[in-house]
Amino acid sequence: MTELSLTRNIDVSHLGNAGVKQHIVASAAERQSLQTAFDLLGLVSLEADVELKPWGPKGVKVDGRLRAEVVQACVVTLQPVPAHIDHRFSLSFLPPDAIAEDPRTVAEAEVIVIYDEEDPPEPLEGHSIDFGPILAEQLALALDPYPRAPGASLQDPVEEGAENAASPFAALSKLRDK
């Protein structure tokens, strides 16, 4: 992946009990960087609202909502497929020393993924969180992996039992019949 130009550092050292709310809007250059990185035909808009709150004695809890207007290529016809993304996400952050104290989050421990449980906390390095990579990751997760233009469909599969002259097994079949 190419180097992303989207960076938004938010200081979390003095959150207070009420927390902090931020509205993030990507500039044209930042959107272009993400468009190239994710091989999109267009990234018309990208914005997010994030709310940061204290989580436990040392951690930070982030609840966010990402909204974007994207244009992807149809997987069948390569025609442009516009889409609206409205994606909510939740993350938690802990300093590395606090993560090491929790046996569920030790990097060397066996990882068991349970669908309904929250993800383990991310490491909080320093006193700020860079939301650029986080928003890029959330955008990647929210994109349709197989966008299709309206009415686009693959060719009908060959009917069962029908001879396919282009099949490599057709030549073998002829040899078997001799």
PDB file of C-alpha atoms in Angstrom, residues 19-174:
ATOM      1  CA  GLY A  19     -14.282  13.226  26.657  1.00  0.00           C
ATOM      2  CA  VAL A  20     -13.674  14.942  23.340  1.00  0.00           C
ATOM      3  CA  LYS A  21     -15.653  15.042  20.106  1.00  0.00           C
ATOM      4  CA  GLN A  22     -13.947  15.724  16.775  1.00  0.00           C
ATOM      5  CA  HIS A  23     -15.237  16.154  13.237  1.00  0.00           C
ATOM      6  CA  ILE A  24     -12.686  15.099  10.620  1.00  0.00           C
ATOM      7  CA  VAL A  25     -12.962  15.994   6.922  1.00  0.00           C
ATOM      8  CA  ALA A  26     -10.413  14.709   4.409  1.00  0.00           C
ATOM      9  CA  SER A  27      -8.955  17.245   1.990  1.00  0.00           C
ATOM     10  CA  ALA A  28      -8.862  16.695  -1.786  1.00  0.00           C
ATOM     11  CA  ALA A  29      -5.200  15.607  -1.623  1.00  0.00           C
ATOM     12  CA  GLU A  30      -5.926  13.167   1.213  1.00  0.00           C
ATOM     13  CA  ARG A  31      -8.888  11.711  -0.676  1.00  0.00           C
ATOM     14  CA  GLN A  32      -6.721  11.336  -3.787  1.00  0.00           C
ATOM     15  CA  SER A  33      -4.128   9.435  -1.748  1.00  0.00           C
ATOM     16  CA  LEU A  34      -6.785   7.047  -0.411  1.00  0.00           C
ATOM     17  CA  GLN A  35      -8.362   6.697  -3.858  1.00  0.00           C
ATOM     18  CA  THR A  36      -5.016   5.575  -5.271  1.00  0.00           C
ATOM     19  CA  ALA A  37      -4.244   3.293  -2.318  1.00  0.00           C
ATOM     20  CA  PHE A  38      -7.596   1.490  -2.535  1.00  0.00           C
ATOM     21  CA  ASP A  39      -7.805   1.478  -6.352  1.00  0.00           C
ATOM     22  CA  LEU A  40     -11.066   3.439  -6.382  1.00  0.00           C
ATOM     23  CA  LEU A  41     -12.420   5.253  -9.414  1.00  0.00           C
ATOM     24  CA  GLY A  42     -13.414   8.132  -7.155  1.00  0.00           C
ATOM     25  CA  LEU A  43     -13.557   9.240  -3.538  1.00  0.00           C
ATOM     26  CA  VAL A  44     -15.902  12.220  -3.622  1.00  0.00           C
ATOM     27  CA  SER A  45     -16.069  12.810   0.130  1.00  0.00           C
ATOM     28  CA  LEU A  46     -14.738  11.347   3.359  1.00  0.00           C
ATOM     29  CA  GLU A  47     -15.611  12.583   6.823  1.00  0.00           C
ATOM     30  CA  ALA A  48     -15.886  11.154  10.290  1.00  0.00           C
ATOM     31  CA  ASP A  49     -17.182  12.050  13.710  1.00  0.00           C
ATOM     32  CA  VAL A  50     -15.222  10.532  16.561  1.00  0.00           C
ATOM     33  CA  GLU A  51     -15.831  10.651  20.294  1.00  0.00           C
ATOM     34  CA  LEU A  52     -12.969   9.869  22.653  1.00  0.00           C
ATOM     35  CA  LYS A  53     -13.645   8.988  26.291  1.00  0.00           C
ATOM     36  CA  PRO A  54     -11.489   7.736  29.141  1.00  0.00           C
ATOM     37  CA  TRP A  55     -11.583   3.947  29.431  1.00  0.00           C
ATOM     38  CA  GLY A  56     -10.443   2.540  32.730  1.00  0.00           C
ATOM     39  CA  PRO A  57      -7.521   4.135  34.531  1.00  0.00           C
ATOM     40  CA  LYS A  58      -5.187   4.384  31.503  1.00  0.00           C
ATOM     41  CA  GLY A  59      -7.188   3.661  28.380  1.00  0.00           C
ATOM     42  CA  VAL A  60      -9.152   5.517  25.720  1.00  0.00           C
ATOM     43  CA  LYS A  61     -12.423   4.386  24.142  1.00  0.00           C
ATOM     44  CA  VAL A  62     -13.244   5.666  20.637  1.00  0.00           C
ATOM     45  CA  ASP A  63     -16.690   5.561  19.056  1.00  0.00           C
ATOM     46  CA  GLY A  64     -16.869   6.824  15.518  1.00  0.00           C
ATOM     47  CA  ARG A  65     -18.956   7.177  12.415  1.00  0.00           C
ATOM     48  CA  LEU A  66     -17.355   7.294   8.972  1.00  0.00           C
ATOM     49  CA  ARG A  67     -19.263   8.639   5.977  1.00  0.00           C
ATOM     50  CA  ALA A  68     -17.975   8.591   2.406  1.00  0.00           C
ATOM     51  CA  GLU A  69     -19.084   8.815  -1.192  1.00  0.00           C
ATOM     52  CA  VAL A  70     -17.046   6.399  -3.301  1.00  0.00           C
ATOM     53  CA  VAL A  71     -16.992   5.166  -6.887  1.00  0.00           C
ATOM     54  CA  GLN A  72     -15.726   1.630  -7.456  1.00  0.00           C
ATOM     55  CA  ALA A  73     -15.359  -0.433 -10.627  1.00  0.00           C
ATOM     56  CA  CYS A  74     -17.972  -3.133 -11.208  1.00  0.00           C
ATOM     57  CA  VAL A  75     -16.351  -6.569 -10.894  1.00  0.00           C
ATOM     58  CA  VAL A  76     -18.221  -7.786 -13.982  1.00  0.00           C
ATOM     59  CA  THR A  77     -18.334  -4.851 -16.425  1.00  0.00           C
ATOM     60  CA  LEU A  78     -15.772  -2.411 -14.938  1.00  0.00           C
ATOM     61  CA  GLN A  79     -18.441   0.319 -15.123  1.00  0.00           C
ATOM     62  CA  PRO A  80     -18.386   2.942 -12.343  1.00  0.00           C
ATOM     63  CA  VAL A  81     -20.492   1.968  -9.326  1.00  0.00           C
ATOM     64  CA  PRO A  82     -21.190   4.877  -6.943  1.00  0.00           C
ATOM     65  CA  ALA A  83     -21.839   4.001  -3.304  1.00  0.00           C
ATOM     66  CA  HIS A  84     -22.597   5.778  -0.047  1.00  0.00           C
ATOM     67  CA  ILE A  85     -20.784   4.489   3.034  1.00  0.00           C
ATOM     68  CA  ASP A  86     -22.099   5.095   6.534  1.00  0.00           C
ATOM     69  CA  HIS A  87     -20.008   2.957   8.876  1.00  0.00           C
ATOM     70  CA  ARG A  88     -19.907   2.982  12.683  1.00  0.00           C
ATOM     71  CA  PHE A  89     -16.898   1.686  14.572  1.00  0.00           C
ATOM     72  CA  SER A  90     -15.591   1.297  18.119  1.00  0.00           C
ATOM     73  CA  LEU A  91     -11.983   0.962  19.218  1.00  0.00           C
ATOM     74  CA  SER A  92     -10.153   0.912  22.510  1.00  0.00           C
ATOM     75  CA  PHE A  93      -6.564   1.889  23.277  1.00  0.00           C
ATOM     76  CA  LEU A  94      -4.294   1.020  26.196  1.00  0.00           C
ATOM     77  CA  PRO A  95      -0.642   1.814  26.885  1.00  0.00           C
ATOM     78  CA  PRO A  96       1.619  -1.164  25.991  1.00  0.00           C
ATOM     79  CA  ASP A  97       2.430  -1.830  29.675  1.00  0.00           C
ATOM     80  CA  ALA A  98      -1.293  -2.131  30.489  1.00  0.00           C
ATOM     81  CA  ILE A  99      -1.846  -4.461  27.533  1.00  0.00           C
ATOM     82  CA  ALA A 100       0.927  -6.765  28.781  1.00  0.00           C
ATOM     83  CA  GLU A 101      -0.830  -7.045  32.182  1.00  0.00           C
ATOM     84  CA  ASP A 102      -4.008  -8.415  30.565  1.00  0.00           C
ATOM     85  CA  PRO A 103      -3.436 -12.047  29.507  1.00  0.00           C
ATOM     86  CA  ARG A 104      -6.101 -11.764  26.763  1.00  0.00           C
ATOM     87  CA  THR A 105      -4.054  -9.159  24.946  1.00  0.00           C
ATOM     88  CA  VAL A 106      -0.468 -10.395  25.230  1.00  0.00           C
ATOM     89  CA  ALA A 107       0.934 -10.462  21.693  1.00  0.00           C
ATOM     90  CA  GLU A 108       2.560 -13.857  22.229  1.00  0.00           C
ATOM     91  CA  ALA A 109      -0.616 -15.467  23.593  1.00  0.00           C
ATOM     92  CA  GLU A 110      -2.853 -17.632  21.469  1.00  0.00           C
ATOM     93  CA  VAL A 111      -5.526 -15.508  19.800  1.00  0.00           C
ATOM     94  CA  ILE A 112      -9.048 -16.859  19.852  1.00  0.00           C
ATOM     95  CA  VAL A 113     -11.518 -14.867  17.785  1.00  0.00           C
ATOM     96  CA  ILE A 114     -15.079 -14.786  19.053  1.00  0.00           C
ATOM     97  CA  TYR A 115     -17.433 -12.984  16.683  1.00  0.00           C
ATOM     98  CA  ASP A 116     -19.589 -11.204  19.281  1.00  0.00           C
ATOM     99  CA  GLU A 117     -16.744  -9.998  21.497  1.00  0.00           C
ATOM    100  CA  GLU A 118     -14.940  -6.681  21.198  1.00  0.00           C
ATOM    101  CA  ASP A 119     -11.520  -6.619  19.605  1.00  0.00           C
ATOM    102  CA  PRO A 120      -8.586  -6.427  22.002  1.00  0.00           C
ATOM    103  CA  PRO A 121      -7.269  -2.918  22.668  1.00  0.00           C
ATOM    104  CA  GLU A 122      -4.791  -1.248  20.333  1.00  0.00           C
ATOM    105  CA  PRO A 123      -1.508  -0.006  21.797  1.00  0.00           C
ATOM    106  CA  LEU A 124      -1.533   3.663  22.776  1.00  0.00           C
ATOM    107  CA  GLU A 125       1.900   5.054  21.963  1.00  0.00           C
ATOM    108  CA  GLY A 126       2.515   8.449  23.551  1.00  0.00           C
ATOM    109  CA  HIS A 127      -0.259  10.912  24.304  1.00  0.00           C
ATOM    110  CA  SER A 128      -2.004  11.152  20.937  1.00  0.00           C
ATOM    111  CA  ILE A 129      -3.879   8.962  18.486  1.00  0.00           C
ATOM    112  CA  ASP A 130      -3.438   9.407  14.735  1.00  0.00           C
ATOM    113  CA  PHE A 131      -6.869   8.974  13.187  1.00  0.00           C
ATOM    114  CA  GLY A 132      -5.590   9.026   9.587  1.00  0.00           C
ATOM    115  CA  PRO A 133      -4.634   5.334   9.467  1.00  0.00           C
ATOM    116  CA  ILE A 134      -7.693   4.429  11.553  1.00  0.00           C
ATOM    117  CA  LEU A 135     -10.066   6.112   9.101  1.00  0.00           C
ATOM    118  CA  ALA A 136      -8.238   4.531   6.155  1.00  0.00           C
ATOM    119  CA  GLU A 137      -8.637   1.106   7.765  1.00  0.00           C
ATOM    120  CA  GLN A 138     -12.321   1.678   8.521  1.00  0.00           C
ATOM    121  CA  LEU A 139     -12.904   2.818   4.924  1.00  0.00           C
ATOM    122  CA  ALA A 140     -11.222  -0.340   3.637  1.00  0.00           C
ATOM    123  CA  LEU A 141     -13.432  -2.469   5.895  1.00  0.00           C
ATOM    124  CA  ALA A 142     -16.597  -0.677   4.750  1.00  0.00           C
ATOM    125  CA  LEU A 143     -15.932  -0.901   0.996  1.00  0.00           C
ATOM    126  CA  ASP A 144     -17.946  -3.434  -0.977  1.00  0.00           C
ATOM    127  CA  PRO A 145     -15.452  -6.146  -1.953  1.00  0.00           C
ATOM    128  CA  TYR A 146     -17.476  -7.083  -5.062  1.00  0.00           C
ATOM    129  CA  PRO A 147     -19.324  -4.011  -6.349  1.00  0.00           C
ATOM    130  CA  ARG A 148     -21.738  -4.678  -9.216  1.00  0.00           C
ATOM    131  CA  ALA A 149     -23.380  -2.255 -11.590  1.00  0.00           C
ATOM    132  CA  PRO A 150     -27.179  -2.548 -11.799  1.00  0.00           C
ATOM    133  CA  GLY A 151     -28.058  -5.348 -14.203  1.00  0.00           C
ATOM    134  CA  ALA A 152     -24.516  -6.699 -14.421  1.00  0.00           C
ATOM    135  CA  SER A 153     -24.280 -10.456 -14.394  1.00  0.00           C
ATOM    136  CA  LEU A 154     -21.822 -13.102 -15.382  1.00  0.00           C
ATOM    137  CA  GLN A 155     -22.467 -15.216 -18.464  1.00  0.00           C
ATOM    138  CA  ASP A 156     -24.821 -18.105 -17.897  1.00  0.00           C
ATOM    139  CA  PRO A 157     -22.945 -21.216 -16.875  1.00  0.00           C
ATOM    140  CA  VAL A 158     -22.736 -23.980 -19.451  1.00  0.00           C
ATOM    141  CA  GLU A 159     -25.649 -26.373 -19.098  1.00  0.00           C
ATOM    142  CA  GLU A 160     -24.796 -29.674 -17.511  1.00  0.00           C
ATOM    143  CA  GLY A 161     -24.268 -32.398 -20.079  1.00  0.00           C
ATOM    144  CA  ALA A 162     -23.634 -29.949 -22.910  1.00  0.00           C
ATOM    145  CA  GLU A 163     -20.428 -30.508 -24.864  1.00  0.00           C
ATOM    146  CA  ASN A 164     -17.933 -27.703 -24.597  1.00  0.00           C
ATOM    147  CA  ALA A 165     -15.594 -27.845 -27.591  1.00  0.00           C
ATOM    148  CA  ALA A 166     -13.142 -25.463 -25.936  1.00  0.00           C
ATOM    149  CA  SER A 167     -12.727 -27.736 -22.930  1.00  0.00           C
ATOM    150  CA  PRO A 168      -9.332 -29.431 -22.621  1.00  0.00           C
ATOM    151  CA  PHE A 169     -11.174 -32.573 -21.586  1.00  0.00           C
ATOM    152  CA  ALA A 170     -13.000 -32.716 -24.928  1.00  0.00           C
ATOM    153  CA  ALA A 171      -9.772 -33.845 -26.613  1.00  0.00           C
ATOM    154  CA  LEU A 172      -9.191 -36.476 -23.923  1.00  0.00           C
ATOM    155  CA  SER A 173     -12.751 -37.692 -24.359  1.00  0.00           C
ATOM    156  CA  LYS A 174     -12.127 -38.242 -28.059  1.00  0.00           C
TER     157      LYS A 174
END
